[in-house]
Every structure is written in structure tokens, then in C-alpha cells.
Coordinates of C-alpha atoms in Angstrom, one line a residue:
Chain A
M1 CA 128.4 139.8 71.6
T2 CA 126.5 136.6 71.5
V3 CA 126.6 134.7 68.3
E4 CA 123.4 132.9 67.3
A5 CA 123.6 130.4 64.5
L6 CA 119.8 129.8 64.6
R7 CA 116.9 132.1 65.4
W8 CA 113.4 130.7 65.6
Q9 CA 110.7 133.2 64.7
G10 CA 107.7 130.8 65.0
D11 CA 106.9 131.0 61.3
A12 CA 110.4 131.0 60.0
L13 CA 113.9 129.9 60.9
E14 CA 116.6 132.4 60.5
L15 CA 120.1 130.9 59.9
L16 CA 123.3 132.9 60.2
D17 CA 125.0 132.4 56.8
Q18 CA 128.3 130.9 58.0
R19 CA 129.7 130.9 54.5
L20 CA 130.1 134.7 54.7
L21 CA 131.8 134.8 58.1
P22 CA 133.9 136.5 59.3
D23 CA 133.3 139.2 56.6
R24 CA 129.6 139.7 57.0
I25 CA 126.8 138.8 59.5
S26 CA 123.8 138.0 57.4
Y27 CA 120.8 135.7 58.1
V28 CA 119.0 133.4 55.6
T29 CA 115.3 133.0 56.2
C30 CA 113.9 129.5 55.7
R31 CA 110.1 129.1 55.5
D32 CA 109.9 125.4 54.6
A33 CA 111.8 122.2 55.0
V34 CA 113.3 122.3 51.5
Q35 CA 114.8 125.6 52.3
V36 CA 116.3 124.3 55.5
A37 CA 117.6 121.2 53.8
T38 CA 119.3 123.3 51.1
A39 CA 120.8 125.5 53.8
I40 CA 122.2 122.4 55.5
R41 CA 123.6 121.0 52.3
D42 CA 125.2 124.3 51.2
M43 CA 126.7 124.8 54.7
V44 CA 124.8 128.0 55.6
V45 CA 124.5 126.2 58.9
R46 CA 127.0 123.5 59.9
G47 CA 128.1 121.7 63.0
A48 CA 126.4 118.4 64.1
P49 CA 124.2 119.8 66.9
A50 CA 123.2 122.9 64.9
I51 CA 122.3 120.7 62.0
G52 CA 120.1 118.7 64.3
C53 CA 118.3 121.8 65.6
A54 CA 117.9 123.2 62.1
A55 CA 116.3 119.9 60.9
A56 CA 113.9 119.9 63.8
F57 CA 112.8 123.5 63.0
G58 CA 112.5 122.3 59.3
I59 CA 109.9 119.7 60.4
A60 CA 108.2 122.3 62.6
L61 CA 107.7 124.5 59.6
D62 CA 106.5 121.8 57.4
P63 CA 105.6 118.5 59.1
K64 CA 104.8 116.4 56.1
E65 CA 106.5 113.1 55.1
A66 CA 108.4 114.6 52.2
S67 CA 110.1 117.0 54.7
Y68 CA 111.6 114.1 56.6
E69 CA 112.9 112.7 53.4
V70 CA 114.5 115.9 52.0
L71 CA 116.1 116.7 55.4
A72 CA 117.5 113.2 55.9
K73 CA 119.2 113.5 52.5
S74 CA 120.8 116.9 53.2
R75 CA 124.1 115.6 54.8
P76 CA 125.0 112.0 55.7
T77 CA 127.6 111.9 58.4
A78 CA 126.4 113.8 61.5
V79 CA 123.9 111.6 63.3
N80 CA 122.3 114.5 65.2
L81 CA 120.3 115.2 62.1
F82 CA 118.7 111.7 62.1
W83 CA 118.4 111.8 65.9
A84 CA 116.4 115.1 65.7
L85 CA 114.2 113.8 62.8
E86 CA 113.4 110.7 64.8
R87 CA 112.4 112.8 67.9
M88 CA 110.3 115.0 65.7
R89 CA 108.6 112.1 64.1
R90 CA 107.5 110.8 67.5
A91 CA 106.4 114.2 68.8
R92 CA 102.8 115.3 68.7
D93 CA 103.4 119.0 69.0
K94 CA 106.1 119.6 66.4
R95 CA 106.8 123.2 67.3
A96 CA 107.1 122.5 71.0
E97 CA 109.4 119.6 70.2
A98 CA 111.7 121.6 68.0
E99 CA 111.9 124.3 70.6
A100 CA 112.7 121.7 73.2
I101 CA 115.5 120.2 71.1
F102 CA 117.0 123.7 70.7
A103 CA 116.7 124.6 74.4
E104 CA 118.0 121.2 75.5
D105 CA 121.0 121.5 73.2
L106 CA 122.0 124.8 74.9
A107 CA 121.7 123.3 78.3
V108 CA 123.5 120.2 77.3
N109 CA 126.4 122.2 75.9
R110 CA 126.7 124.1 79.2
A111 CA 126.8 120.7 81.0
I112 CA 129.5 119.5 78.6
G113 CA 131.4 122.7 79.3
A114 CA 131.3 122.2 83.0
N115 CA 132.2 118.6 82.8
G116 CA 135.1 119.2 80.4
A117 CA 136.5 122.2 82.2
K118 CA 137.6 119.9 85.0
L119 CA 140.0 118.2 82.6
I120 CA 141.7 121.5 81.6
P121 CA 144.8 122.4 83.6
R122 CA 145.5 126.0 84.5
G123 CA 147.3 127.8 81.7
A124 CA 146.6 125.0 79.2
R125 CA 147.5 125.7 75.5
I126 CA 144.5 124.0 73.9
L127 CA 144.7 122.9 70.3
T128 CA 141.2 122.7 68.7
Y129 CA 139.9 121.9 65.3
C130 CA 137.1 123.0 63.0
N131 CA 134.4 125.0 64.7
T132 CA 132.6 123.5 67.7
G133 CA 131.5 126.8 69.3
A134 CA 128.2 128.7 69.5
L135 CA 128.1 128.6 65.7
A136 CA 128.0 124.8 65.6
T137 CA 125.3 124.4 68.2
A138 CA 122.3 126.1 69.8
G139 CA 124.9 128.0 71.8
H140 CA 128.0 127.8 74.0
G141 CA 129.5 125.0 71.9
T142 CA 130.9 121.5 72.5
A143 CA 134.7 121.4 72.4
L144 CA 134.9 125.2 72.2
G145 CA 132.2 125.2 74.9
V146 CA 134.7 123.4 77.2
V147 CA 137.3 126.1 76.4
R148 CA 134.7 128.8 77.2
S149 CA 133.8 127.1 80.5
A150 CA 137.6 126.9 81.3
R151 CA 138.4 130.5 80.3
D152 CA 139.1 131.7 83.9
K153 CA 142.0 129.2 84.0
A154 CA 144.2 131.5 81.8
I155 CA 144.0 129.1 78.9
S156 CA 144.8 129.9 75.3
V157 CA 143.6 128.4 72.0
I158 CA 145.5 127.2 69.0
A159 CA 143.0 127.0 66.2
C160 CA 143.7 124.8 63.1
E161 CA 142.4 126.5 60.0
T162 CA 140.6 123.3 59.0
R163 CA 140.9 123.0 55.2
P164 CA 139.1 122.9 52.9
Y165 CA 136.2 124.9 54.4
L166 CA 138.3 126.9 56.8
Q167 CA 135.9 126.7 59.8
G168 CA 138.8 127.1 62.2
A169 CA 140.2 130.2 60.5
R170 CA 136.8 131.8 59.7
L171 CA 134.6 130.7 62.6
T172 CA 136.7 129.5 65.6
A173 CA 139.3 132.3 65.4
W174 CA 136.4 134.8 65.1
E175 CA 134.4 133.4 68.0
C176 CA 137.5 133.5 70.2
M177 CA 138.2 137.1 69.3
Q178 CA 134.6 138.0 69.9
E179 CA 135.0 136.7 73.5
A180 CA 138.6 137.8 74.0
I181 CA 139.9 134.3 74.4
P182 CA 143.5 134.3 73.3
C183 CA 143.8 132.4 70.0
T184 CA 146.5 131.7 67.6
L185 CA 145.7 130.5 64.0
I186 CA 147.8 127.9 62.3
T187 CA 147.4 125.8 59.2
D188 CA 146.4 122.2 59.9
N189 CA 149.9 120.8 59.0
M190 CA 151.6 122.9 61.7
A191 CA 150.0 121.0 64.7
G192 CA 152.6 118.3 64.7
Y193 CA 155.4 120.9 64.7
L194 CA 153.9 122.8 67.6
M195 CA 153.5 119.5 69.5
S196 CA 157.1 118.5 68.8
R197 CA 158.2 121.9 70.3
K198 CA 156.0 121.3 73.4
E199 CA 153.7 124.2 72.6
V200 CA 150.5 122.2 73.0
D201 CA 149.1 120.8 76.2
L202 CA 146.0 119.0 75.0
V203 CA 143.7 118.6 72.0
I204 CA 139.9 118.8 72.2
V205 CA 137.6 118.3 69.3
G206 CA 133.9 117.8 68.6
A207 CA 132.2 114.9 66.9
D208 CA 129.7 114.2 64.1
R209 CA 129.0 110.6 65.0
I210 CA 130.3 108.3 67.7
A211 CA 129.9 104.5 67.1
A212 CA 128.9 102.0 69.8
N213 CA 132.6 101.2 70.4
G214 CA 133.7 104.9 70.7
D215 CA 135.1 105.3 67.2
T216 CA 134.4 108.9 66.3
A217 CA 133.7 110.5 63.0
N218 CA 134.6 114.2 62.9
K219 CA 135.9 116.8 60.5
I220 CA 138.6 115.5 58.1
G221 CA 142.0 115.9 59.8
T222 CA 140.8 115.0 63.3
Y223 CA 142.3 111.5 63.0
T224 CA 145.7 113.0 62.2
L225 CA 145.6 115.1 65.3
A226 CA 144.7 112.1 67.4
V227 CA 147.7 110.2 65.9
L228 CA 150.0 113.1 66.6
A229 CA 148.6 113.6 70.2
R230 CA 149.3 109.9 70.9
R231 CA 152.9 110.2 69.6
H232 CA 153.5 113.2 71.9
G233 CA 151.7 111.8 74.9
L234 CA 149.1 114.5 74.9
P235 CA 145.4 114.0 76.0
F236 CA 143.0 113.9 73.1
Y237 CA 139.5 114.7 74.2
V238 CA 136.2 114.5 72.2
A239 CA 133.3 116.7 73.5
A240 CA 129.8 115.8 72.2
P241 CA 126.2 115.5 73.3
L242 CA 124.5 112.1 73.7
S243 CA 122.6 113.0 70.5
T244 CA 125.9 112.4 68.6
F245 CA 126.2 108.8 69.8
D246 CA 124.9 106.2 67.4
A247 CA 124.4 102.9 69.3
K248 CA 123.2 101.2 66.1
I249 CA 126.6 101.5 64.4
A250 CA 129.0 98.9 65.8
D251 CA 132.3 100.7 64.8
G252 CA 133.7 103.6 62.8
S253 CA 134.2 101.7 59.6
L254 CA 130.4 101.7 59.2
I255 CA 129.9 105.5 59.5
P256 CA 129.0 107.0 56.1
I257 CA 131.6 109.6 55.1
E258 CA 130.4 112.4 52.9
E259 CA 132.4 113.4 49.8
R260 CA 131.9 117.1 49.0
P261 CA 132.4 119.1 45.8
A262 CA 135.9 119.5 44.3
D263 CA 135.8 123.3 44.2
E264 CA 136.2 123.4 48.0
V265 CA 139.7 122.0 47.5
T266 CA 140.8 123.7 44.3
G267 CA 140.3 127.3 45.7
Y268 CA 138.3 129.5 47.9
R269 CA 135.3 131.6 46.9
G270 CA 136.2 133.3 43.6
T271 CA 139.9 132.4 43.8
R272 CA 141.1 129.2 42.2
W273 CA 144.7 128.0 42.8
A274 CA 144.8 124.5 41.5
P275 CA 145.1 123.8 37.7
E276 CA 141.9 123.3 35.8
G277 CA 140.9 119.7 35.3
V278 CA 142.9 118.3 38.3
A279 CA 141.4 115.2 40.0
V280 CA 140.4 115.9 43.6
R281 CA 139.3 114.0 46.7
N282 CA 137.2 115.8 49.2
P283 CA 136.0 113.5 52.1
A284 CA 134.5 115.9 54.7
F285 CA 135.1 113.6 57.7
D286 CA 137.4 110.9 59.0
V287 CA 137.2 108.4 61.8
T288 CA 139.3 108.4 64.9
P289 CA 139.5 104.9 66.5
A290 CA 138.4 104.8 70.2
E291 CA 141.9 103.7 71.3
L292 CA 143.3 107.1 70.4
I293 CA 140.7 109.0 72.5
T294 CA 141.7 109.8 76.0
A295 CA 138.2 110.6 77.1
L296 CA 134.8 111.5 75.8
V297 CA 133.0 114.4 77.4
C298 CA 129.2 114.6 77.3
E299 CA 126.4 116.1 79.4
K300 CA 126.4 113.1 81.7
G301 CA 130.1 113.3 82.5
V302 CA 133.5 112.2 81.3
V303 CA 134.1 108.7 79.9
Q304 CA 137.8 107.9 80.2
A305 CA 139.3 105.5 77.7
P306 CA 136.0 104.9 76.0
D307 CA 135.0 101.4 74.9
R308 CA 131.9 99.5 73.9
E309 CA 131.0 98.6 77.5
K310 CA 131.4 102.1 78.9
I311 CA 129.4 103.6 76.1
R312 CA 126.6 101.0 76.6
S313 CA 126.4 102.0 80.3
L314 CA 126.5 105.7 79.3
L315 CA 123.6 105.3 76.9
D316 CA 121.5 103.1 79.2
Chain B
M1 CA 156.6 120.9 27.7
T2 CA 159.7 121.2 29.8
V3 CA 159.4 123.5 32.8
E4 CA 162.4 125.6 33.6
A5 CA 162.6 127.3 36.9
L6 CA 165.9 129.1 36.0
R7 CA 167.3 130.3 32.7
W8 CA 170.8 131.6 32.6
Q9 CA 171.4 134.2 29.9
G10 CA 175.1 135.0 30.7
D11 CA 174.4 138.5 31.8
A12 CA 171.1 137.9 33.5
L13 CA 169.2 135.2 35.4
E14 CA 165.6 134.6 34.4
L15 CA 163.5 133.1 37.1
L16 CA 160.0 131.6 36.5
D17 CA 157.7 133.5 38.8
Q18 CA 156.3 130.6 40.7
R19 CA 154.0 132.8 42.7
L20 CA 151.9 133.2 39.6
L21 CA 151.6 129.5 38.7
P22 CA 149.5 127.8 37.5
D23 CA 147.7 130.8 36.1
R24 CA 150.6 132.5 34.3
I25 CA 154.0 131.6 33.0
S26 CA 156.1 134.7 33.4
Y27 CA 159.8 135.2 34.1
V28 CA 161.5 137.7 36.4
T29 CA 164.9 139.0 35.1
C30 CA 167.6 139.4 37.8
R31 CA 170.7 141.4 36.9
D32 CA 172.4 141.5 40.2
A33 CA 172.7 139.6 43.5
V34 CA 170.2 141.8 45.4
Q35 CA 167.5 141.1 42.8
V36 CA 168.3 137.4 43.1
A37 CA 168.1 137.5 46.9
T38 CA 164.8 139.4 46.8
A39 CA 163.4 136.8 44.4
I40 CA 164.5 134.0 46.8
R41 CA 163.0 135.7 49.8
D42 CA 159.7 136.5 48.0
M43 CA 159.5 132.9 46.7
V44 CA 159.7 133.8 43.0
V45 CA 162.0 130.8 43.1
R46 CA 161.7 128.1 45.8
G47 CA 162.8 124.6 46.4
A48 CA 166.2 123.9 48.1
P49 CA 168.2 122.9 45.0
A50 CA 166.7 125.7 42.9
I51 CA 167.6 128.2 45.6
G52 CA 171.2 126.9 45.6
C53 CA 171.4 127.3 41.8
A54 CA 169.8 130.8 41.9
A55 CA 172.3 131.9 44.6
A56 CA 175.2 130.6 42.5
F57 CA 174.1 132.7 39.5
G58 CA 173.6 135.7 41.8
I59 CA 177.3 135.5 42.7
A60 CA 178.2 135.0 39.0
L61 CA 176.3 138.2 38.2
D62 CA 177.9 140.2 41.0
P63 CA 180.9 138.5 42.7
K64 CA 181.5 141.0 45.5
E65 CA 181.5 140.4 49.2
A66 CA 178.1 142.1 49.8
S67 CA 176.5 139.7 47.3
Y68 CA 177.4 136.7 49.5
E69 CA 176.0 138.5 52.5
V70 CA 172.7 139.5 51.0
L71 CA 172.1 136.0 49.5
A72 CA 173.0 134.3 52.7
K73 CA 170.3 136.3 54.5
S74 CA 167.6 135.5 51.9
R75 CA 166.2 132.3 53.5
P76 CA 167.6 130.4 56.5
T77 CA 166.6 126.8 56.4
A78 CA 167.6 125.2 53.1
V79 CA 171.3 124.4 53.4
N80 CA 171.8 124.2 49.6
L81 CA 171.9 128.0 49.6
F82 CA 175.0 128.1 51.9
W83 CA 176.5 125.1 50.1
A84 CA 176.3 126.9 46.8
L85 CA 177.7 130.1 48.2
E86 CA 180.6 128.2 49.7
R87 CA 181.4 126.6 46.4
M88 CA 181.2 130.0 44.6
R89 CA 183.5 131.5 47.1
R90 CA 186.2 128.9 46.5
A91 CA 185.8 129.1 42.7
R92 CA 188.1 131.3 40.5
D93 CA 185.8 131.4 37.5
K94 CA 182.4 132.3 39.0
R95 CA 180.4 132.0 35.8
A96 CA 181.8 128.6 35.0
E97 CA 181.2 127.4 38.6
A98 CA 177.5 128.6 38.7
E99 CA 176.9 126.8 35.4
A100 CA 178.6 123.7 36.8
I101 CA 176.4 123.8 39.9
F102 CA 173.3 124.1 37.7
A103 CA 174.4 121.3 35.3
E104 CA 175.4 119.0 38.2
D105 CA 172.1 119.5 39.9
L106 CA 170.2 118.3 36.8
A107 CA 172.5 115.2 36.6
V108 CA 172.2 114.6 40.3
N109 CA 168.4 114.7 40.1
R110 CA 168.5 112.1 37.3
A111 CA 170.7 109.9 39.4
I112 CA 168.3 110.3 42.4
G113 CA 165.4 109.4 40.2
A114 CA 167.1 106.3 38.9
N115 CA 168.1 105.2 42.5
G116 CA 164.7 106.0 43.9
A117 CA 162.7 104.4 41.1
K118 CA 164.0 101.0 42.3
L119 CA 162.1 101.5 45.6
I120 CA 158.8 102.1 43.8
P121 CA 156.6 99.0 43.3
R122 CA 154.5 98.7 40.1
G123 CA 151.2 100.5 40.4
A124 CA 152.2 102.3 43.6
R125 CA 150.0 105.1 44.8
I126 CA 152.6 107.6 45.9
L127 CA 151.8 110.4 48.3
T128 CA 154.0 113.4 47.9
Y129 CA 154.3 116.8 49.5
C130 CA 155.1 120.4 48.5
N131 CA 156.8 120.6 45.2
T132 CA 160.0 118.7 44.5
G133 CA 159.9 118.6 40.8
A134 CA 161.6 120.4 37.9
L135 CA 160.3 123.7 39.5
A136 CA 162.3 123.1 42.7
T137 CA 165.6 122.1 41.0
A138 CA 167.6 122.6 37.9
G139 CA 165.3 120.1 36.3
H140 CA 163.7 116.6 36.8
G141 CA 163.2 117.0 40.5
T142 CA 164.1 115.1 43.7
A143 CA 161.1 113.3 45.2
L144 CA 159.0 114.1 42.1
G145 CA 162.0 113.2 40.0
V146 CA 161.8 109.7 41.5
V147 CA 158.1 109.6 40.5
R148 CA 159.1 110.7 37.0
S149 CA 161.8 108.1 36.8
A150 CA 159.2 105.4 37.9
R151 CA 156.4 106.6 35.6
D152 CA 156.5 103.5 33.4
K153 CA 155.5 101.5 36.4
A154 CA 151.8 102.7 36.2
I155 CA 152.2 104.7 39.3
S156 CA 149.9 107.5 40.4
V157 CA 150.4 110.5 42.6
I158 CA 148.5 111.9 45.5
A159 CA 149.6 115.5 45.9
C160 CA 149.0 117.3 49.2
E161 CA 148.1 120.9 48.6
T162 CA 150.8 122.1 51.1
R163 CA 149.4 125.0 53.1
P164 CA 150.0 127.8 53.4
Y165 CA 151.8 128.4 50.2
L166 CA 150.0 125.7 48.2
Q167 CA 153.0 124.4 46.3
G168 CA 151.3 121.0 46.0
A169 CA 148.1 122.4 44.5
R170 CA 149.7 125.1 42.4
L171 CA 153.0 123.5 41.3
T172 CA 153.0 119.7 41.8
A173 CA 149.5 119.1 40.4
W174 CA 150.5 121.3 37.5
E175 CA 153.8 119.6 36.8
C176 CA 152.1 116.2 36.9
M177 CA 149.4 117.3 34.5
Q178 CA 152.0 118.8 32.1
E179 CA 153.6 115.3 32.0
A180 CA 150.3 113.3 32.1
I181 CA 151.2 111.6 35.3
P182 CA 148.0 110.7 37.1
C183 CA 147.6 113.0 40.0
T184 CA 144.9 113.5 42.7
L185 CA 144.9 116.7 44.8
I186 CA 144.0 116.6 48.5
T187 CA 144.2 118.9 51.4
D188 CA 147.0 118.1 53.8
N189 CA 144.7 116.9 56.5
M190 CA 143.3 114.1 54.2
A191 CA 146.5 112.1 54.1
G192 CA 145.8 110.2 57.3
Y193 CA 142.3 109.3 56.1
L194 CA 143.5 108.0 52.8
M195 CA 146.2 105.9 54.6
S196 CA 143.5 104.5 57.0
R197 CA 141.5 103.5 53.9
K198 CA 144.6 101.8 52.4
E199 CA 144.7 104.2 49.5
V200 CA 148.4 105.1 49.8
D201 CA 151.4 102.7 49.2
L202 CA 154.3 105.0 50.1
V203 CA 155.3 108.5 50.9
I204 CA 158.2 110.4 49.3
V205 CA 159.2 113.9 50.1
G206 CA 162.2 116.2 49.5
A207 CA 164.4 118.0 52.0
D208 CA 165.7 121.4 52.9
R209 CA 168.5 120.3 55.3
I210 CA 169.5 116.9 56.6
A211 CA 171.5 116.9 59.8
A212 CA 174.4 114.6 60.5
N213 CA 172.2 112.0 62.2
G214 CA 169.6 112.0 59.4
D215 CA 167.0 114.3 61.0
T216 CA 165.4 116.1 58.1
A217 CA 164.0 119.6 57.8
N218 CA 161.4 119.9 55.1
K219 CA 158.3 121.8 54.3
I220 CA 155.9 122.3 57.3
G221 CA 153.7 119.2 57.5
T222 CA 156.3 116.7 56.5
Y223 CA 156.8 115.5 60.1
T224 CA 153.0 114.8 60.3
L225 CA 153.1 112.6 57.2
A226 CA 156.1 110.7 58.6
V227 CA 154.2 110.0 61.9
L228 CA 151.1 108.9 59.9
A229 CA 153.2 106.7 57.6
R230 CA 154.8 105.0 60.7
R231 CA 151.4 104.3 62.2
H232 CA 150.2 102.7 58.9
G233 CA 153.4 100.7 58.3
L234 CA 154.1 102.7 55.0
P235 CA 157.6 103.4 53.7
F236 CA 158.6 107.1 54.2
Y237 CA 161.3 108.1 51.8
V238 CA 163.3 111.4 51.6
A239 CA 164.9 112.2 48.2
A240 CA 167.6 114.9 48.2
P241 CA 171.0 115.6 46.7
L242 CA 174.2 115.5 48.9
S243 CA 174.2 119.3 48.8
T244 CA 171.2 119.1 51.2
F245 CA 173.2 117.3 53.8
D246 CA 174.7 119.4 56.6
A247 CA 177.4 117.4 58.4
K248 CA 178.1 120.4 60.6
I249 CA 174.7 120.2 62.3
A250 CA 174.5 117.3 64.8
D251 CA 170.7 116.8 64.8
G252 CA 167.5 118.4 63.7
S253 CA 166.9 120.5 66.8
L254 CA 169.7 122.7 65.6
I255 CA 168.3 123.4 62.2
P256 CA 167.1 127.1 62.0
I257 CA 163.4 127.1 61.1
E258 CA 162.1 130.1 59.2
E259 CA 158.9 131.9 60.3
R260 CA 157.2 133.6 57.4
P261 CA 154.7 136.4 57.2
A262 CA 151.2 136.0 58.7
D263 CA 149.4 136.9 55.5
E264 CA 150.3 133.5 53.9
V265 CA 148.1 131.9 56.6
T266 CA 145.2 134.4 56.8
G267 CA 144.4 134.2 53.1
Y268 CA 145.6 133.7 49.6
R269 CA 146.5 136.5 47.2
G270 CA 143.8 139.2 47.5
T271 CA 141.4 137.0 49.4
R272 CA 141.5 137.0 53.2
W273 CA 139.4 134.6 55.2
A274 CA 140.7 134.9 58.8
P275 CA 139.4 137.7 61.0
E276 CA 141.5 140.9 61.1
G277 CA 144.0 141.1 63.9
V278 CA 144.1 137.3 64.6
A279 CA 147.5 136.0 66.0
V280 CA 149.2 133.7 63.6
R281 CA 152.1 131.2 63.5
N282 CA 153.8 130.5 60.2
P283 CA 156.8 128.2 60.6
A284 CA 157.8 127.2 57.0
F285 CA 159.5 123.9 57.9
D286 CA 159.5 121.2 60.4
V287 CA 161.9 118.4 61.4
T288 CA 161.3 114.7 60.9
P289 CA 163.5 112.6 63.1
A290 CA 165.7 110.0 61.4
E291 CA 163.9 107.1 63.1
L292 CA 160.8 107.9 61.1
I293 CA 162.6 107.8 57.7
T294 CA 162.6 104.4 55.9
A295 CA 165.4 105.5 53.6
L296 CA 167.2 108.5 52.2
V297 CA 167.7 108.6 48.4
C298 CA 170.6 110.6 47.0
E299 CA 172.7 110.5 43.9
K300 CA 175.1 108.0 45.4
G301 CA 172.3 105.5 46.2
V302 CA 169.8 104.6 48.9
V303 CA 170.6 104.8 52.6
Q304 CA 168.1 102.5 54.4
A305 CA 167.3 103.4 58.1
P306 CA 169.6 106.4 58.1
D307 CA 171.7 107.1 61.1
R308 CA 174.8 109.1 62.0
E309 CA 177.3 106.4 61.0
K310 CA 175.7 105.6 57.6
I311 CA 175.5 109.3 56.8
R312 CA 179.2 109.8 57.8
S313 CA 180.1 107.0 55.4
L314 CA 177.9 108.5 52.7
L315 CA 179.6 111.9 52.9
D316 CA 183.1 110.6 53.1

């Protein structure tokens, strides 16, 4: 079964409601930009490339100035959103442009997969984080796309559950099971233990924004995995399309980090486990410094030991 | 309000059912050793020192050979359980001995608190893990006992939720709120981010078993915090009574690590979020090597940069 996070119907955008996975497959229909922005903010659709595609279709549905504004305010960290809005602004035929952004994202993910698969040894036990699969993109996926492209190498996946929103448990484990890719679910705090027991061969994650020096914002907890991978001498790969690079941001300290509502941390759906009134922090992303990244994988190829100069050449 | 994890009634042991916190305060009455062993295994009572006390009362209720066996099999990692059973075996008056173990644990925790409080700077933002408070002991707590003993220094607590069993969110946040100690709840994967933003001054955790060389088994995720603390140049303290030291175990690789049921990872209480049939790992503990531990705090004092020789002197 192919999972489709977005379905374009010409006069409406249908978004798979990822809040309900893996329990239920249900689509939300958006007919204007405000509805798309709300769906992005509320995480009906998530994943940096998928957010970019959704925003593009939001403009296609409703190409007025206010649409750009409401979509730009939906979520702050993933730069693909702003990249897509910028492309849409410059385009004459908004519908054709949104369709092109979507089609290109799928092609780009397949290229990332092919480039990344060369880095994956036979039999690798691959630790991954959050969801970077078909659900996070126009299809195939970024980091999980690399896993897909390497599946004939007898690989297996260790999926971190990814608190607080549980994208690993709900989405990545589900995608792997749909495709019969061997997958073991762990809580995020078990990654270090498995590394210390030599049960992990490499780590691969996606990205929400990559600064000009290679510092990478991604789902909260990514930085910790990079620190652990370094301690254990494991490769730490970031797979992302060029639309995730932000040459205007000099380093990771300048990437805006979204803080999300407390109720994502204090419980799940109707169940609450933390005491009423407790103070909560909920940063949705963190920044991994470039020096901890073994290589960046994008549609153009693999950038080993990324730095400012290599990224400048890549984006030229 | 004083929280009591265990209440000894002479002919019964009442255990606060920690599975129901913070929603409900309800005690389970145990009248024999099998009931106590079941309560330990099912985590009605948890925390290494509290498990030791519960096991001692289990023998007091039912001092036959089979009681030692069933209690010794209840949980494998925390050594306090075996320490308490050994003490009970040697004692003539089982009731008096169990009461002594309980009373000593409270006194020991107060001493740990006083010793540890000297390490805490004024205004420190203290990151802690799992629950090491009154609920995990006969009273006062180990790592959280140090926090309690330092509370006049305008400290604040950052409590990691501690997946999968959420002892941080359910128990530590609740204990802090009961005592009006400022506390912020985070998911475990946020600790690295807060450290990178210089929002943490030190880390203090408890222990389930400390090997002869200082390697420390504690709740899964502890090792990751130690690696992060090292990267950020932050002190990483372990607070535990001498009953948690296991001189018979040469190093951490020999400490048995309990694997617990999959349903703790796939959801919480009645709510399930992972897809049916997914493979799961659930190690309940990990091992932090001694070289990552700034100091051990016990009732005898503080052991800076613990190693085999210092621990041998300590236990002499």
C-alpha cells in the first residue's frame, strides 16, 4: 500500500490526518489557504517537505496576499515552507507551480534515496528518528527514503518513538510495517543503551532547516542522537532536499525554534499523566552542530563533513 | 503533605499504588511475601531503596525460605533488594530488622541530602531523572532528597518525564508540586537542547546498582544524560545509599538489565499509539561508566571522580 500524505484534486487539497495514525486513515479536505495553514499548525500534515508542498497548494487554491501571510505564520522552523511560498510568489501559473513543487519533491526524494543508499552497509541496523518517510514528503521520504532505497541490503530499522508527538511510534513504525521493513520501536532514551551494546550501526535523520554552515535544525532529540553517535564512533547522516537549506542563515543559533503547547508533553490525546498545573517546556526542534554530522545527503549527492564552503559550492 | 510509599502496620504492609499517581492516592495491602513480590514486579512500589524496604517487610510478614526466593525473583537490577534479603536472612528478629532497615533508610537519605546539598550552588537549575524522592525510598529521597535538602538555595528542578513509565512526569513533578519546589517538566529528549541553551547547571540522578569500579546502573536514559553532561561540561552526580553498592560486581557490564513488557512502550494505560504487532525493546535500565560520573553522594560523604580504589575505601 502506498501512503499519500497529500492528494491534489485541482479544487481542493486532501491531507491525510496524521494525528489519527496509526488508528485511522482519514483525509481532511482544504479548500482555501486558511484551512491549509490550520492543518499545518495543528499537525494534520507535518514533515518539512510535506509542509512545503501543502503551502504551495494552499496558494494555488487561494492566491491572494493574505494567503502568503497566514501560511507563513503556520509554523516557524521548517524552511521548506518559506522556500515554497517564495517559489509560488514568483510563479505565474500558481496551479502548475504547486504541482511542479510536489512532483519535484517526489523525484528529489528518490534521488536522495539513491545517493544515501550507497552509504548503507549490508545488514546495517539503522537508527532513525521522527518520521521522514512518505508521510513527511510528497512520497518515498528523506531519511526513511534512504532506508527504503537500501532495503535490498537486509537492513533493519530502530525507530525512536519521538516524544512528545510520537511520530516515530505512530508513523515510522507504521510505514515500515506497511512495507515489511523490519523495525523495532524504542523510547528515545534507549538509543544510547543500544549504541553502548553495539546494536546500532548508523543513525540517519531528516532536517527542518540547514544553516549556511551545515548546522541542522530537526525534531527535538536529534542533537542528543548526534552526541551519542559521536561518542560511539557511529556515522550520523542527515538526509534532506536542497529546499531545506537556508543560505541566508549563517549558523544554527539563528534558526527560530518553535515552542508548542504544553498538553503535548503532559499526556496523549485524552489521557493525561502529569499533575495539573505543572510547568512545561515544549521546544519542537533542536540544532545539531555541523561538526557532529558525518555527511549530508541531498538530491545532488553526499556532502561529507559539511562546512560553510562545501555548502556554498553545493548551493551554487 | 508527607508522601509515604510504604506503611508498616505490624501484620500488613501498605504500599502506595504508584501506578495510579498522580490521579489517585490509594494503598495496596500486602499480607504475605508473594503479595509483596507481585507488588514489586508490577511496580506498585518502585525505586531501589523502597524495593529493599518492601522486600524486608515481605520477609517479616512471612519468614520462610520460599519468601526469599519469590522476592529475589521480583526484579533483577536494583541490588538493594538482595542486600535487604541478605540482612533479613542473618537477623533473628525479622520484624525488628525490617523496621530497622526502613528507619535506617530514612536516616541515610537525610544524610545523603545533607552531603549532596553542599554540591549545589545557589540558584542552581537542577536536571533530574526518574523519581528518586520520598516515593522511591523510606522517605526524603536520594537525588531528589539532595534537591529537598538544598531547597533554601533558590534552586529549581527540571524533571525529565522518563519514558516509558513516566516516573518523572507522574511522580517527581507531583512530589515537587506537593512541596512547592519549582519544577519544569520536559520530555527526555529535550535535556540536550536545554543544556545547549545553558539552561541546566547540573544533573543529579539516583542508582539501582553501583559496581565495584563505580559504573552505575540506573533508569534507562541515565547514560544519555551523562554523555550530554560531559559534552556540556556540567557536573553529573549520582546519589545513592551504600546499600546500592555491589562490591561483588567488578564493572557495569556484569549488572543484569531487566527487560520489561512491550506494552509499556506501545502506549500508556488504556491508550495505545504504536501499530499492533510492532517489535519493541524495553530495557528498564542502562549503565553509566564511572568516568562520566563527577561524584557519588552517599551517607558517608561525597566521592569525587569515583574509581575502584575510592569505592573500596568507602565500603571498608
